[in-house]
Coordinates of C-alpha atoms in Angstrom, one line a residue:
Chain A
M1 CA -13.0 -21.2 28.3
Q2 CA -11.8 -22.4 24.9
R3 CA -14.0 -19.6 23.4
F4 CA -11.8 -16.9 24.9
A5 CA -8.5 -18.8 25.2
N6 CA -7.7 -19.6 21.7
E7 CA -5.1 -18.0 19.1
R8 CA -7.7 -15.7 17.4
V9 CA -8.9 -14.0 20.3
V10 CA -5.3 -13.9 22.0
V11 CA -4.3 -12.1 18.6
Q12 CA -7.2 -9.8 18.7
F13 CA -7.0 -8.7 22.0
G14 CA -3.3 -7.8 21.7
L15 CA -3.8 -5.7 18.5
L16 CA -6.6 -4.0 20.7
I17 CA -4.4 -3.4 23.8
L18 CA -1.5 -2.5 21.2
A19 CA -3.7 0.2 19.9
V20 CA -4.7 1.5 23.4
A21 CA -1.2 1.8 24.5
L22 CA -0.1 3.4 21.4
Y23 CA -2.9 5.9 21.9
A24 CA -2.1 6.6 25.7
S25 CA 1.5 6.9 24.7
T26 CA 0.3 10.0 22.4
F27 CA -0.3 12.0 25.6
Q28 CA 3.1 11.4 27.0
Q29 CA 4.8 12.9 23.9
S30 CA 5.2 16.8 23.8
F31 CA 5.4 19.0 20.7
S32 CA 5.7 22.7 20.1
A33 CA 2.4 23.4 18.0
S34 CA -0.3 24.9 20.2
D35 CA -3.4 24.4 17.6
L36 CA -5.2 20.9 18.1
A37 CA -5.3 20.2 14.0
Q38 CA -1.6 21.0 13.4
S39 CA -0.3 19.1 16.2
P40 CA 1.6 16.2 15.3
M41 CA -0.4 13.7 16.8
F42 CA -3.8 15.1 15.3
F43 CA -3.8 12.3 12.6
P44 CA -2.3 9.6 14.5
R45 CA -4.8 10.0 17.1
I46 CA -8.0 9.8 14.5
I47 CA -6.3 6.6 12.8
L48 CA -5.7 5.0 16.5
T49 CA -9.2 5.6 17.7
L50 CA -10.4 4.1 14.6
W51 CA -8.3 1.4 14.8
I52 CA -9.4 0.9 18.5
G53 CA -12.9 0.8 17.5
L54 CA -12.3 -1.6 14.6
A55 CA -10.2 -4.0 17.1
V56 CA -12.9 -4.0 19.6
V57 CA -15.7 -5.0 16.7
A58 CA -13.3 -7.8 15.6
L59 CA -12.6 -9.0 19.2
I60 CA -16.5 -9.5 19.6
Q61 CA -17.2 -11.0 16.2
T62 CA -14.5 -13.3 16.7
V63 CA -15.5 -14.6 20.3
R64 CA -19.1 -14.5 18.9
T65 CA -18.6 -16.4 15.7
Q66 CA -16.2 -19.2 16.8
E67 CA -14.4 -19.4 13.4
T68 CA -12.5 -22.3 13.0
Q69 CA -9.0 -21.6 12.4
S70 CA -6.3 -23.9 9.9
P71 CA -4.5 -26.2 12.4
I72 CA -0.9 -26.1 12.4
A73 CA 0.5 -29.3 10.7
S74 CA 3.7 -29.5 12.6
W75 CA 4.6 -27.1 15.4
P76 CA 8.4 -27.9 15.6
R77 CA 8.6 -27.1 11.7
I78 CA 7.0 -23.9 11.7
G79 CA 8.7 -23.1 15.2
V80 CA 12.2 -23.9 13.6
V81 CA 11.4 -21.9 10.2
I82 CA 10.1 -18.9 12.1
V83 CA 13.1 -18.7 14.8
A84 CA 15.5 -19.6 12.3
A85 CA 14.2 -16.6 9.7
L86 CA 14.0 -14.3 12.6
I87 CA 17.5 -14.9 13.9
Y88 CA 18.9 -14.8 10.3
T89 CA 17.7 -11.4 9.5
N90 CA 19.1 -10.7 12.9
V91 CA 22.9 -11.7 12.2
I92 CA 23.6 -10.5 8.8
G93 CA 24.7 -7.2 9.7
S94 CA 27.2 -8.8 12.2
E95 CA 28.2 -12.1 10.7
G96 CA 28.2 -11.4 7.3
F97 CA 25.7 -12.6 4.7
F98 CA 27.4 -15.9 3.6
L99 CA 27.6 -17.9 6.9
P100 CA 23.8 -17.0 8.4
S101 CA 22.7 -18.1 4.9
V102 CA 24.3 -21.2 5.0
V103 CA 23.3 -22.1 8.8
F104 CA 19.7 -21.0 7.7
A105 CA 19.6 -23.1 4.4
L106 CA 20.9 -26.0 6.8
I107 CA 17.8 -25.7 9.0
C108 CA 15.2 -24.8 6.8
L109 CA 15.6 -27.7 4.2
P110 CA 15.2 -30.2 6.6
A111 CA 12.8 -28.8 8.3
F112 CA 10.8 -28.5 4.9
G113 CA 11.3 -32.2 4.8
V114 CA 14.5 -32.5 2.3
R115 CA 16.3 -35.6 4.3
N116 CA 19.2 -35.9 1.8
P117 CA 22.0 -34.4 3.5
L118 CA 24.0 -34.1 0.3
L119 CA 21.5 -32.3 -1.3
V120 CA 21.3 -29.7 1.6
A121 CA 24.7 -29.4 1.7
V122 CA 24.8 -28.6 -1.8
F123 CA 22.2 -26.0 -1.9
A124 CA 23.2 -24.3 1.4
I125 CA 26.7 -23.8 -0.1
L126 CA 26.1 -23.3 -3.7
V127 CA 23.2 -20.5 -3.6
P128 CA 24.2 -18.1 -1.0
G129 CA 27.7 -18.6 -2.5
A130 CA 26.6 -17.8 -6.0
L131 CA 25.0 -14.9 -4.4
V132 CA 28.1 -13.6 -3.0
F133 CA 30.4 -14.3 -5.9
L134 CA 27.6 -12.3 -8.1
F135 CA 27.0 -9.4 -6.0
N136 CA 30.5 -9.0 -4.1
H137 CA 33.1 -10.4 -6.8
T138 CA 31.3 -9.7 -10.1
L139 CA 28.6 -6.4 -9.8
G140 CA 30.8 -4.8 -7.1
M141 CA 27.7 -4.5 -4.8
P142 CA 28.7 -6.1 -1.6
L143 CA 26.4 -8.3 0.8
P144 CA 28.0 -8.0 4.3
T145 CA 31.3 -9.8 4.6
S146 CA 31.9 -12.0 8.0
R147 CA 34.0 -10.9 10.9
F148 CA 36.4 -14.1 9.7
T149 CA 37.3 -12.8 5.9
Y150 CA 36.7 -10.1 3.4
V151 CA 35.9 -12.9 0.8
F152 CA 32.4 -13.8 1.9
Chain B
M1 CA 2.4 13.0 -23.6
L2 CA 2.8 12.0 -27.1
S3 CA 5.6 14.3 -27.3
A4 CA 7.5 12.3 -25.2
L5 CA 6.8 9.1 -26.9
P6 CA 10.0 9.7 -29.0
E7 CA 12.1 9.4 -25.9
A8 CA 10.3 7.0 -24.1
I9 CA 10.9 4.7 -27.0
G10 CA 14.4 5.6 -27.0
I11 CA 14.5 4.2 -23.3
L12 CA 12.9 0.9 -24.4
L13 CA 15.1 0.6 -27.0
S14 CA 18.2 0.8 -25.0
L15 CA 20.2 -2.0 -24.1
E16 CA 18.7 -1.6 -20.1
G17 CA 15.5 -1.0 -21.4
L18 CA 15.3 -4.2 -23.6
L19 CA 17.1 -6.3 -20.8
V20 CA 14.6 -5.2 -18.4
L21 CA 11.7 -6.0 -20.6
V22 CA 12.8 -9.3 -21.5
M23 CA 14.5 -10.2 -18.1
G24 CA 11.0 -9.1 -16.2
T25 CA 8.8 -11.1 -18.7
V26 CA 11.1 -14.3 -18.2
L27 CA 11.2 -13.9 -14.2
G28 CA 7.5 -13.2 -14.3
I29 CA 6.5 -16.6 -16.3
V30 CA 9.0 -18.6 -14.3
L31 CA 7.8 -17.2 -10.9
G32 CA 4.0 -17.1 -11.8
A33 CA 4.5 -21.0 -12.9
M34 CA 5.8 -21.6 -9.5
P35 CA 2.6 -22.8 -7.6
G36 CA 2.0 -20.5 -4.2
I37 CA 4.6 -17.7 -5.4
G38 CA 1.8 -15.4 -7.2
S39 CA 2.3 -12.1 -8.7
T40 CA 2.2 -10.0 -5.3
V41 CA 5.2 -12.3 -4.1
A42 CA 6.9 -12.2 -7.5
V43 CA 7.0 -8.8 -7.5
A44 CA 8.0 -8.2 -4.0
I45 CA 10.8 -10.5 -4.8
V46 CA 12.0 -8.6 -7.3
L47 CA 11.4 -5.0 -6.1
P48 CA 14.4 -4.4 -4.0
F49 CA 16.4 -5.2 -7.2
T50 CA 15.0 -2.3 -9.0
L51 CA 15.9 0.3 -6.4
T52 CA 19.6 0.8 -7.9
M53 CA 17.8 1.3 -11.4
G54 CA 16.5 4.6 -13.1
Q55 CA 12.8 4.9 -12.8
A56 CA 11.6 3.7 -16.0
P57 CA 13.8 0.7 -16.0
A58 CA 12.5 -0.2 -12.8
I59 CA 8.8 0.4 -13.1
L60 CA 9.0 -1.6 -16.7
L61 CA 10.9 -4.7 -14.8
L62 CA 8.0 -4.7 -12.3
L63 CA 5.4 -4.4 -14.8
A64 CA 7.2 -7.2 -16.8
V65 CA 7.2 -9.2 -14.0
Y66 CA 3.7 -8.5 -13.3
A67 CA 2.2 -9.4 -16.7
G68 CA 4.6 -12.3 -17.0
S69 CA 3.3 -13.4 -13.5
V70 CA -0.3 -13.7 -14.5
Y71 CA 0.4 -15.8 -17.6
G72 CA 2.8 -17.7 -16.1
G73 CA 0.2 -18.9 -13.6
S74 CA -1.8 -20.5 -16.5
I75 CA 1.4 -23.5 -17.1
A76 CA 1.1 -24.6 -13.4
A77 CA -2.5 -24.7 -14.1
I78 CA -2.4 -26.6 -17.3
L79 CA 0.3 -28.9 -16.6
I80 CA -0.1 -29.9 -13.0
N81 CA -3.9 -28.6 -12.2
T82 CA -2.2 -26.4 -9.3
P83 CA -2.9 -22.5 -10.3
G84 CA 0.8 -21.0 -10.3
T85 CA -1.9 -17.4 -9.2
P86 CA -5.2 -17.2 -8.1
Q87 CA -5.8 -15.4 -11.3
S88 CA -5.3 -18.8 -13.0
A89 CA -7.5 -21.1 -10.9
A90 CA -10.3 -20.7 -13.5
T91 CA -7.8 -22.0 -16.1
C92 CA -7.4 -25.4 -14.5
L93 CA -11.1 -26.1 -14.8
D94 CA -10.4 -26.7 -18.6
G95 CA -6.8 -26.5 -18.7
Y96 CA -6.0 -29.7 -16.9
P97 CA -8.8 -31.9 -18.6
M98 CA -7.1 -31.1 -22.0
A99 CA -3.7 -31.6 -20.7
Q100 CA -5.2 -35.1 -19.4
R101 CA -6.6 -35.6 -22.9
G102 CA -2.8 -35.5 -24.2
E103 CA -3.7 -31.8 -25.7
A104 CA -1.7 -29.8 -23.2
G105 CA 0.3 -28.2 -25.8
L106 CA -2.8 -26.9 -27.4
A107 CA -4.5 -26.0 -24.1
L108 CA -1.3 -23.8 -23.2
G109 CA -1.5 -22.4 -26.9
W110 CA -5.0 -21.0 -26.5
A111 CA -4.1 -19.9 -23.1
T112 CA -0.9 -17.7 -24.7
V113 CA -3.1 -17.0 -27.4
A114 CA -5.8 -15.5 -25.3
S115 CA -3.2 -13.7 -22.7
V116 CA -1.8 -11.9 -25.4
V117 CA -4.9 -10.4 -26.7
G118 CA -6.1 -9.6 -23.3
G119 CA -3.1 -7.8 -22.5
L120 CA -2.6 -6.0 -25.2
V121 CA -6.1 -4.7 -25.5
S122 CA -5.7 -3.6 -21.9
A123 CA -2.5 -1.7 -22.9
V124 CA -4.4 0.2 -25.3
V125 CA -7.3 0.9 -22.3
L126 CA -4.6 1.7 -20.6
I127 CA -2.8 4.3 -23.0
F128 CA -6.1 6.3 -23.8
A129 CA -8.0 6.3 -20.4
A130 CA -5.2 7.0 -18.0
P131 CA -4.1 10.4 -19.5
Q132 CA -7.9 11.5 -19.8
L133 CA -8.4 10.5 -16.1
A134 CA -5.6 12.1 -14.9
A135 CA -6.3 15.3 -17.1
F136 CA -9.8 16.0 -15.2
A137 CA -7.8 15.4 -11.7
L138 CA -5.5 18.0 -12.4
Q139 CA -7.9 20.6 -11.2
F140 CA -7.3 18.7 -7.7
G141 CA -5.9 20.9 -5.0
P142 CA -5.4 19.4 -1.3
I143 CA -9.1 19.2 -0.5
E144 CA -9.9 17.5 -3.5
T145 CA -6.9 15.0 -3.2
F146 CA -7.7 14.4 0.3
A147 CA -11.4 13.6 -0.8
L148 CA -10.0 11.5 -3.6
I149 CA -7.3 9.5 -1.3
L150 CA -10.7 8.8 0.7
L151 CA -12.0 7.4 -1.8
G152 CA -9.1 5.3 -2.7
M153 CA -9.1 3.9 0.8
T154 CA -12.6 2.5 0.5
C155 CA -10.8 0.1 -2.1
I156 CA -9.3 -1.6 1.3
V157 CA -13.1 -2.8 1.5
S158 CA -13.0 -4.7 -1.7
V159 CA -9.6 -6.1 -1.2
S160 CA -10.5 -7.2 2.2
T161 CA -11.4 -10.9 1.5
G162 CA -13.1 -12.7 4.5
S163 CA -13.7 -10.0 6.8
V164 CA -14.6 -6.1 6.0
V165 CA -13.5 -5.0 9.7
K166 CA -10.3 -6.7 9.8
G167 CA -9.5 -5.2 6.5
L168 CA -10.1 -1.9 7.7
M169 CA -8.4 -2.6 10.8
A170 CA -5.2 -3.5 8.7
G171 CA -5.7 -0.4 6.7
M172 CA -5.5 1.5 10.0
I173 CA -2.4 -0.3 11.0
G174 CA -0.9 0.1 7.7
I175 CA -1.9 3.9 8.1
F176 CA -0.4 4.5 11.7
L177 CA 2.7 2.6 10.7
S178 CA 3.1 5.5 8.0
T179 CA 2.9 8.1 10.4
V180 CA 6.0 7.0 12.5
G181 CA 9.2 9.2 12.2
G182 CA 8.8 12.5 11.1
D183 CA 5.8 14.9 11.0
P184 CA 5.3 15.9 7.3
I185 CA 4.5 19.5 8.8
L186 CA 6.6 20.4 11.3
G187 CA 9.1 17.9 11.1
E188 CA 8.8 16.5 14.7
M189 CA 9.2 12.8 15.8
R190 CA 6.6 10.9 16.7
F191 CA 6.2 6.7 17.8
T192 CA 10.0 6.7 17.7
F193 CA 10.3 5.9 21.6
G194 CA 14.0 7.2 21.4
N195 CA 15.3 5.3 18.4
W196 CA 16.9 6.8 15.7
Q197 CA 16.5 4.1 13.5
L198 CA 13.2 5.1 13.3
F199 CA 13.6 9.0 12.8
A200 CA 12.7 8.2 8.9
G201 CA 10.0 5.7 9.8
F202 CA 9.3 2.2 8.8
N203 CA 11.0 1.3 5.5
L204 CA 8.0 0.7 3.3
L205 CA 9.8 -2.3 1.1
A206 CA 10.9 -4.1 4.1
V207 CA 7.3 -4.1 5.7
V208 CA 5.7 -5.2 1.9
I209 CA 8.2 -7.8 1.4
G210 CA 7.7 -9.1 5.1
V211 CA 4.2 -9.2 5.2
F212 CA 3.9 -10.7 1.5
A213 CA 6.9 -12.8 0.9
L214 CA 8.3 -14.0 4.2
S215 CA 4.9 -14.5 5.8
E216 CA 4.2 -16.8 3.0
V217 CA 7.0 -18.9 3.9
F218 CA 5.9 -19.1 7.5
I219 CA 2.2 -20.0 6.1
R220 CA 4.0 -22.7 4.0
A221 CA 5.8 -23.7 7.1
S222 CA 2.7 -24.2 8.8
K223 CA 1.1 -26.2 6.4
P224 CA 1.7 -29.8 5.6
I225 CA 4.4 -30.5 3.1
S226 CA 3.2 -30.6 -0.6
R227 CA 5.1 -32.6 -3.3
V228 CA 4.4 -32.0 -6.7
S229 CA 4.3 -34.8 -8.5
N230 CA 1.1 -35.0 -11.1
L231 CA 2.9 -33.3 -14.2
V232 CA 1.4 -34.3 -17.3
A233 CA 3.2 -35.1 -20.7
F234 CA 4.3 -31.9 -22.3
S235 CA 6.8 -31.3 -25.3
G236 CA 6.0 -27.7 -26.3
I237 CA 3.4 -25.3 -26.9
I238 CA 0.9 -25.6 -30.1
L239 CA -0.8 -22.6 -31.3
P240 CA -4.0 -22.7 -32.3
T241 CA -4.8 -22.6 -36.1
W242 CA -7.2 -19.5 -37.7
K243 CA -9.5 -22.1 -38.3
M244 CA -9.8 -23.4 -34.9
W245 CA -10.5 -19.8 -33.8
K246 CA -13.9 -20.0 -35.7
G247 CA -16.8 -19.4 -33.4
R248 CA -14.5 -18.6 -30.3
L249 CA -13.6 -14.9 -31.4
R250 CA -17.0 -13.4 -29.6
N251 CA -16.3 -15.1 -26.3
L252 CA -12.6 -14.0 -26.5
A253 CA -13.5 -10.3 -26.9
K254 CA -16.1 -10.5 -24.1
S255 CA -13.5 -12.1 -21.9
V256 CA -11.3 -9.1 -22.6
A257 CA -13.9 -6.6 -22.3
I258 CA -14.9 -8.0 -19.0
G259 CA -11.4 -8.4 -17.9
N260 CA -10.6 -4.5 -18.6
V261 CA -13.9 -3.2 -17.0
I262 CA -13.3 -5.4 -13.8
G263 CA -9.5 -4.1 -13.9
V264 CA -10.7 -0.5 -13.8
L265 CA -12.7 -0.9 -10.7
P266 CA -10.5 -0.5 -7.7
G267 CA -10.3 -3.7 -5.6
T268 CA -11.6 -6.3 -7.6
G269 CA -8.7 -8.1 -8.9
A270 CA -7.5 -10.6 -11.7
A271 CA -9.1 -13.7 -9.8
T272 CA -12.8 -12.5 -9.9
A273 CA -12.3 -11.0 -13.4
A274 CA -11.0 -14.9 -14.5
F275 CA -14.3 -16.4 -12.6
I276 CA -16.7 -13.7 -13.8
S277 CA -15.4 -14.3 -17.4
Y278 CA -15.6 -18.0 -17.2
A279 CA -19.0 -17.8 -15.8
E280 CA -20.2 -15.7 -18.3
G281 CA -18.3 -17.9 -21.2
R282 CA -20.1 -20.9 -19.8
R283 CA -23.6 -19.0 -20.4
S284 CA -23.0 -18.0 -23.7
S285 CA -20.5 -19.8 -25.5
P286 CA -21.7 -22.0 -28.5
N287 CA -19.6 -24.9 -27.0
R288 CA -20.4 -24.3 -23.6
E289 CA -21.6 -28.0 -23.0
G290 CA -18.0 -28.7 -22.8
F291 CA -16.8 -26.3 -19.6
G292 CA -15.1 -28.3 -17.4
K293 CA -14.4 -30.8 -19.6
G294 CA -11.2 -29.4 -21.5
E295 CA -13.2 -26.8 -23.7
P296 CA -10.8 -24.2 -25.1
D297 CA -13.5 -21.4 -24.7
G298 CA -13.2 -22.1 -21.0
I299 CA -9.1 -21.7 -21.2
V300 CA -9.8 -18.4 -23.3
S301 CA -12.8 -16.8 -20.9
S302 CA -9.9 -17.3 -18.0
E303 CA -6.9 -16.5 -19.3
A304 CA -8.0 -13.0 -21.7
A305 CA -10.0 -11.7 -18.8
N306 CA -7.2 -12.3 -16.5
N307 CA -4.6 -10.5 -18.5
A308 CA -6.9 -7.8 -19.4
V309 CA -7.0 -7.1 -15.8
T310 CA -3.3 -6.0 -15.6
G311 CA -3.7 -2.9 -17.9
G312 CA -7.2 -2.1 -16.4
A313 CA -5.7 -2.0 -12.7
L314 CA -3.2 0.3 -13.7
V315 CA -5.3 3.0 -15.0
P316 CA -6.4 4.3 -11.5
T317 CA -3.1 3.3 -10.0
M318 CA -1.2 5.5 -12.8
A319 CA -3.9 8.3 -13.2
L320 CA -5.1 9.0 -9.5
G321 CA -2.8 7.2 -7.4
I322 CA -5.3 4.7 -6.1
P323 CA -4.1 0.9 -6.1
G324 CA -6.6 -1.4 -7.3
D325 CA -5.0 -4.4 -5.8
A326 CA -2.4 -6.0 -3.6
I327 CA -0.2 -6.0 -6.7
T328 CA -0.9 -1.9 -7.6
A329 CA -0.2 -1.3 -4.3
V330 CA 3.4 -2.5 -4.4
M331 CA 3.8 -0.7 -7.5
L332 CA 2.6 2.7 -5.9
A333 CA 5.2 1.8 -3.5
T334 CA 7.6 1.5 -6.0
L335 CA 7.1 4.7 -7.2
T336 CA 7.0 6.1 -4.0
L337 CA 10.5 4.9 -3.3
H338 CA 11.8 5.9 -6.6
G339 CA 10.9 9.8 -5.4
I340 CA 7.6 9.7 -7.8
T341 CA 4.5 10.9 -5.9
P342 CA 1.6 9.0 -7.3
G343 CA -1.6 10.7 -7.7
P344 CA -3.3 13.1 -10.2
K345 CA 0.0 15.0 -11.1
L346 CA 1.7 12.1 -12.2
V347 CA 1.2 11.9 -15.7
D348 CA 1.7 15.5 -16.2
D349 CA 4.9 15.6 -14.3
N350 CA 6.5 12.9 -15.6
P351 CA 5.4 12.3 -19.1
T352 CA 8.4 10.6 -20.8
L353 CA 8.2 7.9 -17.5
I354 CA 4.6 7.6 -18.3
A355 CA 5.2 7.1 -22.1
A356 CA 7.7 4.4 -21.5
I357 CA 5.7 2.5 -18.9
F358 CA 2.8 2.8 -21.3
A359 CA 4.8 1.9 -24.3
G360 CA 6.6 -0.9 -22.5
F361 CA 3.2 -2.4 -21.2
F362 CA 2.6 -2.9 -24.7
V363 CA 5.9 -4.6 -25.8
I364 CA 5.7 -6.8 -22.7
N365 CA 2.1 -8.2 -23.7
I366 CA 3.8 -8.9 -27.4
L367 CA 7.0 -10.5 -25.9
L368 CA 4.5 -13.0 -24.0
L369 CA 4.0 -14.8 -27.0
P370 CA 7.6 -15.8 -28.3
L371 CA 9.1 -15.9 -24.5
G372 CA 5.8 -17.9 -23.5
M373 CA 6.5 -20.6 -25.9
L374 CA 10.3 -21.0 -24.9
L375 CA 9.8 -20.7 -21.4
S376 CA 6.9 -22.7 -21.1
R377 CA 9.6 -25.9 -21.9
V378 CA 12.1 -24.6 -19.1
A379 CA 9.2 -23.9 -16.8
A380 CA 7.7 -27.6 -16.8
P381 CA 10.9 -29.0 -15.1
I382 CA 10.5 -26.3 -12.4
L383 CA 7.2 -27.2 -11.6
R384 CA 8.8 -30.2 -10.4
I385 CA 11.0 -28.4 -7.6
R386 CA 10.3 -29.0 -4.3
E387 CA 8.7 -26.2 -1.8
A388 CA 11.6 -26.5 0.5
F389 CA 14.0 -25.2 -1.9
M390 CA 11.7 -22.4 -3.0
M391 CA 11.0 -21.5 0.1
T392 CA 14.5 -21.2 1.3
A393 CA 15.6 -19.4 -1.5
I394 CA 12.6 -16.8 -1.0
V395 CA 14.0 -15.9 2.5
I396 CA 17.4 -15.7 1.2
L397 CA 16.6 -13.7 -1.8
C398 CA 14.2 -11.4 0.2
A399 CA 17.2 -10.8 2.8
V400 CA 19.8 -10.0 -0.2
G401 CA 17.4 -7.7 -1.7
I402 CA 16.1 -5.6 1.4
Y403 CA 20.1 -5.2 2.3
F404 CA 20.5 -3.5 -1.0
V405 CA 17.9 -0.6 -0.6
R406 CA 19.9 1.3 2.0
G407 CA 22.7 -1.2 3.2
N408 CA 21.0 -1.1 6.7
P409 CA 20.6 -4.2 8.8
F410 CA 18.0 -2.4 10.7
D411 CA 15.7 -3.0 7.8
L412 CA 16.3 -6.9 7.8
L413 CA 15.0 -7.0 11.4
V414 CA 11.9 -4.8 10.0
M415 CA 11.6 -7.4 7.6
G416 CA 11.4 -10.2 10.0
G417 CA 9.3 -8.6 12.3
A418 CA 6.8 -7.5 9.5
G419 CA 6.9 -11.2 8.4
F420 CA 6.1 -12.6 11.6
V421 CA 3.3 -10.3 12.1
G422 CA 2.1 -10.9 9.0
F423 CA 1.8 -14.6 9.6
L424 CA 0.1 -14.0 12.9
L425 CA -2.4 -11.8 11.2
R426 CA -3.0 -13.8 8.1
R427 CA -3.5 -16.7 10.2
Q428 CA -6.5 -14.9 11.7
G429 CA -7.6 -14.0 8.7
V430 CA -6.5 -10.3 8.4
P431 CA -5.8 -9.6 4.8
M432 CA -2.5 -8.2 4.1
A433 CA -3.3 -5.9 0.8
P434 CA -5.3 -3.2 3.0
L435 CA -2.1 -2.7 5.4
V436 CA 0.3 -2.0 2.7
I437 CA -2.8 0.4 0.9
G438 CA -2.7 2.3 4.0
M439 CA 1.0 2.4 4.4
V440 CA 1.3 3.8 0.7
L441 CA -1.6 6.2 1.0
G442 CA -1.2 7.0 4.6
P443 CA 1.3 10.1 4.5
T444 CA -0.9 11.8 1.6
L445 CA -3.9 11.4 3.4
E446 CA -2.4 12.9 6.6
L447 CA -0.5 15.5 4.5
T448 CA -3.7 16.8 2.5
L449 CA -5.9 16.6 5.6
R450 CA -3.8 18.9 7.5
Q451 CA -3.1 21.5 4.4
G452 CA -6.9 21.6 3.7
L453 CA -7.3 22.4 7.7
I454 CA -5.0 25.5 7.1
L455 CA -6.6 26.5 4.0
T456 CA -10.3 26.3 5.6
D457 CA -9.2 27.9 9.1
G458 CA -10.0 24.4 10.6
S459 CA -13.2 24.1 9.5
F460 CA -13.4 20.2 8.3
L461 CA -17.2 20.9 7.1
A462 CA -15.7 23.8 4.7
F463 CA -13.8 20.8 2.5
F464 CA -16.9 19.7 1.5
T465 CA -19.5 23.0 1.3
G466 CA -16.9 25.0 -1.0
H467 CA -15.4 22.3 -3.1
P468 CA -18.2 20.3 -5.3
I469 CA -15.5 17.9 -6.7
A470 CA -14.3 16.8 -3.0
L471 CA -18.1 16.5 -1.8
V472 CA -18.8 13.9 -4.6
L473 CA -15.4 12.1 -4.3
A474 CA -16.6 12.1 -0.1
L475 CA -20.0 10.8 -0.8
A476 CA -18.6 8.2 -3.5
A477 CA -16.4 7.2 -0.6
L478 CA -19.1 6.6 1.7
L479 CA -21.3 4.7 -0.9
A480 CA -18.3 2.9 -1.6
L481 CA -17.9 1.9 2.3
S482 CA -21.4 1.4 3.0
L483 CA -22.8 -0.6 0.2
P484 CA -20.8 -3.9 1.1
L485 CA -21.5 -3.1 4.8
L486 CA -25.0 -2.9 4.2
R487 CA -25.0 -5.8 1.9
S488 CA -23.5 -8.1 4.6
L489 CA -25.8 -6.8 7.1
L490 CA -28.8 -7.5 5.2
S491 CA -27.6 -11.0 4.0
R492 CA -27.3 -11.8 7.8
T493 CA -30.4 -10.3 8.6
A494 CA -32.3 -12.5 5.7
S495 CA -30.6 -15.7 6.6

C-alpha cells in the first residue's frame, strides 16, 4: 500500500489528472477558426498530449523505482512557513505592505528557529519599515499602504 | 555592431550605467557568497527591480549580478567550506584546506585572479562568437526558427538533473503555462476560465521568482536549520605574485578553455565545467599530488572554468535565443519582459544594446578584481547571518519586487502559487529550469509552428523537405533528445 500511497505518487498522479482535465477542457471551449491547425487549441492539445504521456511514464517510474525522498525535518515549521507566505502574498494588496510584512516576519523568524524576541521584533519592524521608507517616501514608488494610514 | 560601440560606451559611462555595473557586481558577490542562495536565486531576486530601468542598464545589472555571484560563491567555499553557489563546490576541495592552513587570503587571491581571467576571456569569446552565429541565423524564416526553438528545447534534457522524463514534463508544463491567455494569431482567449486576470497570461516574472526563490525558502524550511559557524580566520585577500604563477599558467589556460567550450554547449552549466576542469587539472597539473590538500591549482581549475562559463553561456542565448541553463533562461525572460524578442534577429535589431552588453560584460569582469578584494572582508561577517533572516528577507524582497512590475496584487498570488507548486515539484525531483525554458520559448514555438503551417498549406512534412537548415536543426534536435535517453537505456540494460 505504501508503494501507491506516498507523496511522490500522489503528486505525480495529481499532475496526470490535471493534464487530463485541461485536455478535456479544450473541447468545451469554442472558437471561430474552422481550420484545425489554426485553432487556438491546436498547439495546447499537442503539448497537453505530451504532458499526459510523460506524466504516465513518470508515474510508472515512480511506482516501480520507489525512490527515497528527503524527509521533512519539521512538519509544523514547513506548514507555518508555507501558510504564512501564501497568506502574506494574498493580503498585501488589501492590507498594505508594511503590516502583513511585520506579521509575516514575526511568524517566519521563530519558525526558522530565532528565539530572541528582541531580535525578531527589531528585524520584523526594521526591514519592512526601511523598505517602506525607501520606496514610499524616498524613491516615490509607493508600495501598497494599509487601510488605516497612508504613511505605511 | 562595431558602429554602435561609441553609443554603447556612452551608456556604460553614464551615471546610471556605472552605478548599475558597480551595484550589480557588489550585489552579485554578496548574494553569491551567501550559502544556498546561488546565482539563479540572486538573479531572480534582482530581476523585478530592473523593470523600472532601460533595456541596457537592466540587462547589465543582471549580468553583473550573474558574474558577481559566480565569483562570490568562492568566498563561502573557501572561508566556511560551504559553496555559496553549486559551481563553487569544486573550489571547496582545495580552498578550505588552504584556509585551514591559515592561507585564506591567498586562497581567495588565487580564486579572484582565476575568476577575473576566466571571465575576461569568456567576454572576448562572447564578443566574437555571438555576432557570427547570429549573422548566420539571420537567414532563418519561421520554419527554420521553429526548428531552432525545437533544438533549443532539447537543452531541457541536459538541464534536467535527476530525471529526463520529469524534466521534459516540466518543460511541457512551462509551454502550457505560456499558452494561457490570448492566442498569438487570432487573439482568442484560452484557459482563462472566465478570470479576466488571466487574459494577459501568467506573469512570467512571478512564475520565475515563485519557482526559484520562494520555493527555495520552502525547501529550506523543510530541512534541519543550519547554523554556520566554521568561519576561518581571514584578514583580507592576498594576490598571488607573478613568481607564484610560474608553472601554473598552462593549467589556467586549459581551465579557461574548458569553461568557454562547456559554456557554449546548451545545458551543461558552470558546475559541470568546474568539476571537469578540476578533474583535468588533477590529471595534468605538475602539482597534481597536492590536489585536495590545499593546492592552488585546484582553486584555479575550478574558478577559472566556472567564470569562463558565464560568457560562453551567453553566446547561444544572445545569438540564437536559446538559454543554456536556468540563469540564462531568466536572462531571456528579462529580455522578453523588456519587449525584446530573443532570437537570431536580436543582434541585428538591437546593435547598441548588444554592444553595451558585450562591453559591459568585459567591464564587469574587470570590476571583479577591486570589488572582490574590497567585498571579501565585508562578505566574511555576512556569512555569519542566520538562515532565518536571509529566508524571511527573501520572501519580503520578492513580494516588493513582484508588486513593482505591474502593481497588480494578482501577480503576488501567482508568485505564491508558483512557489508552493515549485516546492512540491522540486521535492519530487522535478527540475524547475525546464519549466522556465518552456515558458520563455513556448510562445515563439507556437507562433512559428502555426506561421509555418500557413506557409506550407498545413503540411508539417514540408517543413523539412523544402528547408534544408530546418532539416539539419530538426535532426540535431532529434539527436540531442535521443542520445541521453539511449545512453540511460543502455546503461540500465548493461547493469
